[in-house]
Coordinates of C-alpha atoms in Angstrom, one line a residue:
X1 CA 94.9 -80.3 61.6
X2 CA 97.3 -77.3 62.1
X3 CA 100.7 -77.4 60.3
X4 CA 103.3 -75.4 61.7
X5 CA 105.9 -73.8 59.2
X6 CA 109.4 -73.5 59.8
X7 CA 112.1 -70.8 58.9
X8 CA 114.3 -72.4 56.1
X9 CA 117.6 -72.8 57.8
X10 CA 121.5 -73.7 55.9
X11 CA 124.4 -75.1 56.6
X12 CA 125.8 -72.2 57.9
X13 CA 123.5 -71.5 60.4
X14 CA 125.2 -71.9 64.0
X15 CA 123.5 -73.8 67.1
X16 CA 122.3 -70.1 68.2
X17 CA 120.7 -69.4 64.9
X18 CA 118.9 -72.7 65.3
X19 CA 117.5 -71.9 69.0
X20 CA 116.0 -68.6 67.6
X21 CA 114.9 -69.9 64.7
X22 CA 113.1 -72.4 67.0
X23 CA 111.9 -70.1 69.3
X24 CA 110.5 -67.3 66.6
X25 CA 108.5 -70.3 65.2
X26 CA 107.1 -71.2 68.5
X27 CA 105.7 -67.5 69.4
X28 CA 104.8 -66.4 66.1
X29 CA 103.6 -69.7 64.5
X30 CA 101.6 -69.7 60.7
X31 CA 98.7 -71.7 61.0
X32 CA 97.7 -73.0 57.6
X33 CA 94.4 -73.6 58.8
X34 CA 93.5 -71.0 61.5
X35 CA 93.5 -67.0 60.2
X36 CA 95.0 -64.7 62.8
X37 CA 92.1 -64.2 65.4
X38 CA 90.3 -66.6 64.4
X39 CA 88.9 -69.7 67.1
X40 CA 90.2 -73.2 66.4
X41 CA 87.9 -75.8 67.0
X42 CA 87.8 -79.4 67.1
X43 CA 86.0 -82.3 68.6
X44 CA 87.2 -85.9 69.8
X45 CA 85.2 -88.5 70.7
X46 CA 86.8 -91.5 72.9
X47 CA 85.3 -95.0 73.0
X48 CA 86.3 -98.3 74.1
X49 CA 86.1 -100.8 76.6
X50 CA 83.4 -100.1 79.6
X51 CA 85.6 -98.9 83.1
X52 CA 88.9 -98.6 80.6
X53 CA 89.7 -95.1 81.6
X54 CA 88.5 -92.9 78.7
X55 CA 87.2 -90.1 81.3
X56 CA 90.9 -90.9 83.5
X57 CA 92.0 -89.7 80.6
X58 CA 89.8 -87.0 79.7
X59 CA 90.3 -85.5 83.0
X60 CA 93.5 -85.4 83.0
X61 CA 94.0 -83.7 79.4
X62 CA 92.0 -80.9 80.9
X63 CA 93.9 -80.6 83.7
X64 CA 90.8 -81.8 86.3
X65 CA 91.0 -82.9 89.8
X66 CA 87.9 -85.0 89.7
X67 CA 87.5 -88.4 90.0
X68 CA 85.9 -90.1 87.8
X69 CA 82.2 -91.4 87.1
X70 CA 80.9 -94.0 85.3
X71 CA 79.2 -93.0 81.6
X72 CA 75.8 -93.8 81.8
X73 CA 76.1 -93.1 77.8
X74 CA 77.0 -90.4 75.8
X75 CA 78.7 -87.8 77.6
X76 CA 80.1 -84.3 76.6
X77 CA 82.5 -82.0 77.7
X78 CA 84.6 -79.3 76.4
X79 CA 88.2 -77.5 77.3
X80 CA 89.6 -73.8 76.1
X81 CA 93.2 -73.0 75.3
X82 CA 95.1 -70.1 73.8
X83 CA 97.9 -70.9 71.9
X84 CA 99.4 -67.2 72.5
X85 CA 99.1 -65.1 75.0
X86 CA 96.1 -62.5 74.4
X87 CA 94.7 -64.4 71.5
X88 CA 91.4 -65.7 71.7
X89 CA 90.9 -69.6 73.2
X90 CA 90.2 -72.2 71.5
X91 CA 88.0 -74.7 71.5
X92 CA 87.9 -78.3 71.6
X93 CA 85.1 -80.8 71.9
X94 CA 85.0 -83.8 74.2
X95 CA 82.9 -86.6 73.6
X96 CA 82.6 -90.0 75.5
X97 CA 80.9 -92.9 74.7
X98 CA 79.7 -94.9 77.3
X99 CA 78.7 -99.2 77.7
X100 CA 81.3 -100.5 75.8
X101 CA 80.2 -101.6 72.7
X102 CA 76.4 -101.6 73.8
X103 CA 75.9 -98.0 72.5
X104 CA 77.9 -97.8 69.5
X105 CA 74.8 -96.3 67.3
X106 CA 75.3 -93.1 69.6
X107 CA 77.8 -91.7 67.6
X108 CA 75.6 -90.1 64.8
X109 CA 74.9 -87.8 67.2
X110 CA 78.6 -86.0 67.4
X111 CA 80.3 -87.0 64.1
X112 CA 78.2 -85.1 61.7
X113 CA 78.9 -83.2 58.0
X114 CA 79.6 -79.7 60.4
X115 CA 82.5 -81.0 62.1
X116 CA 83.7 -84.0 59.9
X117 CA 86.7 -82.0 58.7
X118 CA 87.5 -81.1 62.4
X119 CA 86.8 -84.8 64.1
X120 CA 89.2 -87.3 65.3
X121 CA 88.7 -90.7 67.3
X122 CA 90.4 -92.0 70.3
X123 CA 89.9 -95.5 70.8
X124 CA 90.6 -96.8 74.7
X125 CA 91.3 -101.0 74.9
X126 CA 91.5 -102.0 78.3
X127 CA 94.9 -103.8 78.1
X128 CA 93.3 -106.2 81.1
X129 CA 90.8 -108.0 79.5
X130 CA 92.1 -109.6 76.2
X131 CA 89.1 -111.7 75.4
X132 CA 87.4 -108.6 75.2
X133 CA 90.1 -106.4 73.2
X134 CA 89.6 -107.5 69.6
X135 CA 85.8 -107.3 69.8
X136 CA 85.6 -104.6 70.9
X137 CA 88.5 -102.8 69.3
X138 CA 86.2 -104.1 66.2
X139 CA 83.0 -103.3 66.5
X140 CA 84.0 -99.9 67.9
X141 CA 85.7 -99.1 64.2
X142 CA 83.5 -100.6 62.3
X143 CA 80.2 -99.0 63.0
X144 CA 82.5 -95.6 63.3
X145 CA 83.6 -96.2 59.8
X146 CA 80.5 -96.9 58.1
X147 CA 78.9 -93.9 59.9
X148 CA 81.9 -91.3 58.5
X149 CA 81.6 -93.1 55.0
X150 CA 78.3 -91.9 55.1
X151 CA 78.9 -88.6 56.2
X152 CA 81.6 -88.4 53.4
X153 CA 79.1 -89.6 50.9
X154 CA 76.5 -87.0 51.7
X155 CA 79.5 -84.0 52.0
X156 CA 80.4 -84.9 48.5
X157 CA 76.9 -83.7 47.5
X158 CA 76.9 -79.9 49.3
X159 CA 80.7 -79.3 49.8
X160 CA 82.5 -82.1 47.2
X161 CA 86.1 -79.8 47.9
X162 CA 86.1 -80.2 51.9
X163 CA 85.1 -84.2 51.1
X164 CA 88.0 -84.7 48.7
X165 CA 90.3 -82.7 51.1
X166 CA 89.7 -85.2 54.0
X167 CA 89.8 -88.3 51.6
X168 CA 93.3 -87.1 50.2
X169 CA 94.2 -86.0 54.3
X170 CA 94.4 -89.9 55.6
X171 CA 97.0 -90.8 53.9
X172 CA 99.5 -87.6 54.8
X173 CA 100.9 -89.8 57.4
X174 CA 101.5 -93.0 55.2
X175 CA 104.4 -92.2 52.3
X176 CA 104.0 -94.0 48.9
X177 CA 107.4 -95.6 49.9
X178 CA 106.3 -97.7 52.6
X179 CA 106.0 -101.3 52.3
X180 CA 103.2 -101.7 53.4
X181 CA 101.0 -98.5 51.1
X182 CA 99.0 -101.1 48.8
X183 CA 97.9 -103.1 52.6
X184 CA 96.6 -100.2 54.5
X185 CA 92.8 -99.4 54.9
X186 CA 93.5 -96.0 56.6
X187 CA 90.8 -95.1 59.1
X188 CA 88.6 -92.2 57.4
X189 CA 89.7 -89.7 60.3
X190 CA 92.2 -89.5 62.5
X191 CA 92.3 -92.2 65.1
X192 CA 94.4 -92.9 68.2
X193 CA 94.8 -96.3 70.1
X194 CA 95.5 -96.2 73.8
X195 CA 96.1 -99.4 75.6
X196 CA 95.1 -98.3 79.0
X197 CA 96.4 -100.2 82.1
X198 CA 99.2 -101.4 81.3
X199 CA 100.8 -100.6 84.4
X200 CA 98.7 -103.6 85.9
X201 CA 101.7 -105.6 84.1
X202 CA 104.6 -104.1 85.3
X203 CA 105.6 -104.1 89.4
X204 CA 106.9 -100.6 88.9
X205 CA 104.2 -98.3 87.7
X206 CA 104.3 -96.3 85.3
X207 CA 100.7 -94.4 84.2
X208 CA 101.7 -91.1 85.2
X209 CA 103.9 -91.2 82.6
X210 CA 101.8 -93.2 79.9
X211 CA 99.4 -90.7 81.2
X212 CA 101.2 -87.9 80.2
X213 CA 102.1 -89.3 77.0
X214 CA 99.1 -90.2 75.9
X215 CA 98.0 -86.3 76.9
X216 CA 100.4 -84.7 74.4
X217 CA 98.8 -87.0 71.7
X218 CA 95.4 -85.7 72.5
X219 CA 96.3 -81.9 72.7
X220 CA 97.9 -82.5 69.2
X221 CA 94.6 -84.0 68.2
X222 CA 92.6 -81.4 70.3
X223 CA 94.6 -77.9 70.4
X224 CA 97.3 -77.9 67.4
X225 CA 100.3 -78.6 69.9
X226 CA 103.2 -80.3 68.3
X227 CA 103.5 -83.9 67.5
X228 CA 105.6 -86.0 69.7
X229 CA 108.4 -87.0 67.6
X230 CA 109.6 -90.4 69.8
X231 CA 109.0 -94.0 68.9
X232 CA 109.3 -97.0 71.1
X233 CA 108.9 -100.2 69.2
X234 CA 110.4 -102.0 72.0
X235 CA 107.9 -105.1 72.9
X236 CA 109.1 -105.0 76.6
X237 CA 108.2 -101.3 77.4
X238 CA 105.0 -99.3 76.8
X239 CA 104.9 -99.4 72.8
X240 CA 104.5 -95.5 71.4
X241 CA 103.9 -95.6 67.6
X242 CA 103.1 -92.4 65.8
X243 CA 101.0 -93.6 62.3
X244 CA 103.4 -94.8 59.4
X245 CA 106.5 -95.2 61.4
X246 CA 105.6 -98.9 61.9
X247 CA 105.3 -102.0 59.1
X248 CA 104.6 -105.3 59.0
X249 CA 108.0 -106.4 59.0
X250 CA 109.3 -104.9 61.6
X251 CA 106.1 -106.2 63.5
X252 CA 106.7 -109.7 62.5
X253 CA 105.1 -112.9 62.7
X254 CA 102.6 -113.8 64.8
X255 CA 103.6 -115.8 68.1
X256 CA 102.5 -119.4 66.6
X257 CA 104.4 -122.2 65.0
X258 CA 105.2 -122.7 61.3
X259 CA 102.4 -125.6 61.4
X260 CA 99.8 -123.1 62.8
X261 CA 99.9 -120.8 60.8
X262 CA 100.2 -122.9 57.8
X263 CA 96.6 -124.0 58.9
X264 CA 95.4 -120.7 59.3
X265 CA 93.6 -119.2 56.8
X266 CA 93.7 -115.0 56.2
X267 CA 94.0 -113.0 53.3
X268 CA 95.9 -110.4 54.9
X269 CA 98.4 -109.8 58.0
X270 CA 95.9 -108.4 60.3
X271 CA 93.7 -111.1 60.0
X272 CA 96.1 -113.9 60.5
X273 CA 96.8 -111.9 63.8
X274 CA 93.1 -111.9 64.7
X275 CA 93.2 -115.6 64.4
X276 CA 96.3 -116.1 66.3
X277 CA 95.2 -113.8 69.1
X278 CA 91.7 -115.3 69.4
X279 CA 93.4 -118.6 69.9
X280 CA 95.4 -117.4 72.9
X281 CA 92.5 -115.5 74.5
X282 CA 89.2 -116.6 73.1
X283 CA 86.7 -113.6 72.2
X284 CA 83.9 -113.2 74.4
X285 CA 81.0 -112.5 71.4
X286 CA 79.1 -109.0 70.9
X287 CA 76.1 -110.2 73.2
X288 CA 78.3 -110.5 76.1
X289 CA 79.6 -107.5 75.7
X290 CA 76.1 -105.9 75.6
X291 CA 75.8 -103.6 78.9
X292 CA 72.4 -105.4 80.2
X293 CA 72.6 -103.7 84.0
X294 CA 69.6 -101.3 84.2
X295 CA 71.1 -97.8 85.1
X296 CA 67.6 -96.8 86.7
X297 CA 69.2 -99.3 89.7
X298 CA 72.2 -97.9 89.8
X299 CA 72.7 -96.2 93.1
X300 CA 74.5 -92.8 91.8
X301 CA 71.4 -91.8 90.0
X302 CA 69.2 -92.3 93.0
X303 CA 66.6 -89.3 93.9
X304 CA 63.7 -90.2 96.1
X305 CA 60.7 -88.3 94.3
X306 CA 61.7 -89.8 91.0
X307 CA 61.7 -93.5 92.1
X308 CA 59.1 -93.2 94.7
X309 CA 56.7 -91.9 91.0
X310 CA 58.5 -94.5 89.1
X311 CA 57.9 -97.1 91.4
X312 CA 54.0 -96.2 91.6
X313 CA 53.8 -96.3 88.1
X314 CA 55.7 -100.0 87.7
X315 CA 52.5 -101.2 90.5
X316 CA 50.3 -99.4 87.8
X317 CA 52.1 -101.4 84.7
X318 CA 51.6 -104.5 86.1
X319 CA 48.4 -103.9 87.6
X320 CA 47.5 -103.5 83.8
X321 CA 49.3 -106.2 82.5
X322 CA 47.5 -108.3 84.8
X323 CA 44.1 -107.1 83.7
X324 CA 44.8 -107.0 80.4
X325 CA 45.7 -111.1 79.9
X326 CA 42.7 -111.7 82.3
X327 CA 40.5 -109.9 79.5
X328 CA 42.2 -111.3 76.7
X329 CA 41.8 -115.0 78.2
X330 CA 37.6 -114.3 78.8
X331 CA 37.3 -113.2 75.4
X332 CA 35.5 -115.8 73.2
X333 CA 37.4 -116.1 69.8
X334 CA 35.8 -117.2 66.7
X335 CA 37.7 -120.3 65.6
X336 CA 35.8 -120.3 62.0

């Protein structure tokens, strides 16, 4: 991730100094990570719930009028940007995963030892289906983590420097002040949440601008561009929380009475949520979340020649199934 420096400023300086201090940093930033001329590139790859908006979202971070197709599985994509003018572009990698949770062993394919130290994860939950949210939202990480702890373990082996700078690089975010340092599990790369349709609560809506927000998070992720600096903890608005400016007391206690949760048995915060949100909205489990619908059938993918073959060769299959159980059932089987 790029780290912009900034011109050491003092007391004296005036409100001017500050703008052109500001400014100068802006044109003529100094990229820790990215020599002068040389091509930054990076690669996301978003997951979550089935029809929850990951390629909405995609779209619009690249600045696409297109609507939007379903992903038959995994799907790739890819956007340029200079960060000056007359510099080269760079480059970042767009990857989606497709069928929910059905296809989660797809991403070995674009999280590998090459572009481990350049990866990050963006995580879509369909706000709209809560029994679906926290198995999903779990599976999703889970199989993703094991699979980078791998990749880590191997990197260790040919490049043990570049492994040990990404271990030591999750925790920038997380100070050893916070209350909460000895709880967290931080993810192994960078990972960003989006709760997507949350307009469908409100009567006034408001995705353009979750929209937007959620866009300057992924060019940050995908491009460099500065962090957004603002927080909203604020349980009756659209919640915006950058990593390690929340804790577990400012959170709170879950929504359950004393007696509850004195019968509720967890070994850490998070899980004593889990229980207390799969009371409220029961989890639907990992098979139903499997994508069983056949995307031969599906209609978008229809081209005559190709199903008028495939549907010769289907007569054929069962043509030979049929003669096949005929022959097996003539067959005389010595019982000794």
């Amino acid at each position: 991730m790029c780290s912009k420096k900034s011109l050491p400023l003092h007391s004296c300086d005036t409100l001017w100094d500050l703008a052109i201090a500001e400014v100068e940093k802006r044109e003529n930033p100094d990229d820790d990570d990215v020599k002068p001329g040389e091509v930054w590139e990076k690669s996301i790859l978003f997951m979550g719930n089935k029809n929850g908006g990951k390629t909405t979202i995609i779209l619009r971070c690249l600045e696409r009028e297109e609507s939007p197709k379903p992903t038959l599985a995994l799907e790739y994509t890819f956007g340029r940007r200079a960060r000056r003018p007359n510099t080269p572009k760079d480059v970042a990698h767009f990857w989606e995963l497709g069928g929910g949770t059905s296809l989660v062993e797809l991403i070995r394919i674009p999280i590998t030892s090459h572009n481990i130290r350049s990866f990050a994860v963006v995580l879509v939950l369909d706000l709209s289906k809560p029994n679906e949210l926290w198995t999903t939202m779990e599976s999703l990480l889970q199989v993703t983590r094991n699979h980078v702890k791998r990749v880590l373990t191997k990197l260790e082996r040919t490049n043990p420097e570049v492994a040990a700078e990404i271990k030591e690089g999750i925790w920038n975010d997380l100070r050893r002040d916070h209350p909460d340092y000895a709880l967290v599990d931080p993810f192994p790369i960078p990972l960003l949440i989006i709760g997507s349709k949350y307009d469908i609560f409100n009567f006034t809506s408001k995705s353009e601008a979750l929209l937007l927000k959620a866009r300057a998070v992924i060019n940050h992720l995908a491009f460099g561009y500065d962090k957004s600096k603002s927080v909203s903890v604020d349980p009756s608005k659209p919640l915006f929380i950058p990593a390690g400016l929340d804790s577990m007391s400012q959170i709170g206690p879950p929504p359950a009475s004393d007696s509850d949760l004195g019968k509720m048995r967890a070994n850490t915060p998070l899980e004593l949520w889990k229980k207390v949100f799969e009371k409220t909205f029961p989890p639907k489990s990992f098979c139903d979340l499997q994508d069983t619908k056949d995307p031969v059938q599906d209609s978008q993918y229809a081209e005559y020649e190709v199903d008028a073959m495939r549907a010769q060769k289907n007569q054929e299959l069962e043509q030979y199934k049929r003669n096949a159980s005929k022959s097996w059932k003539e067959m005389d089987f010595d019982s000794s």
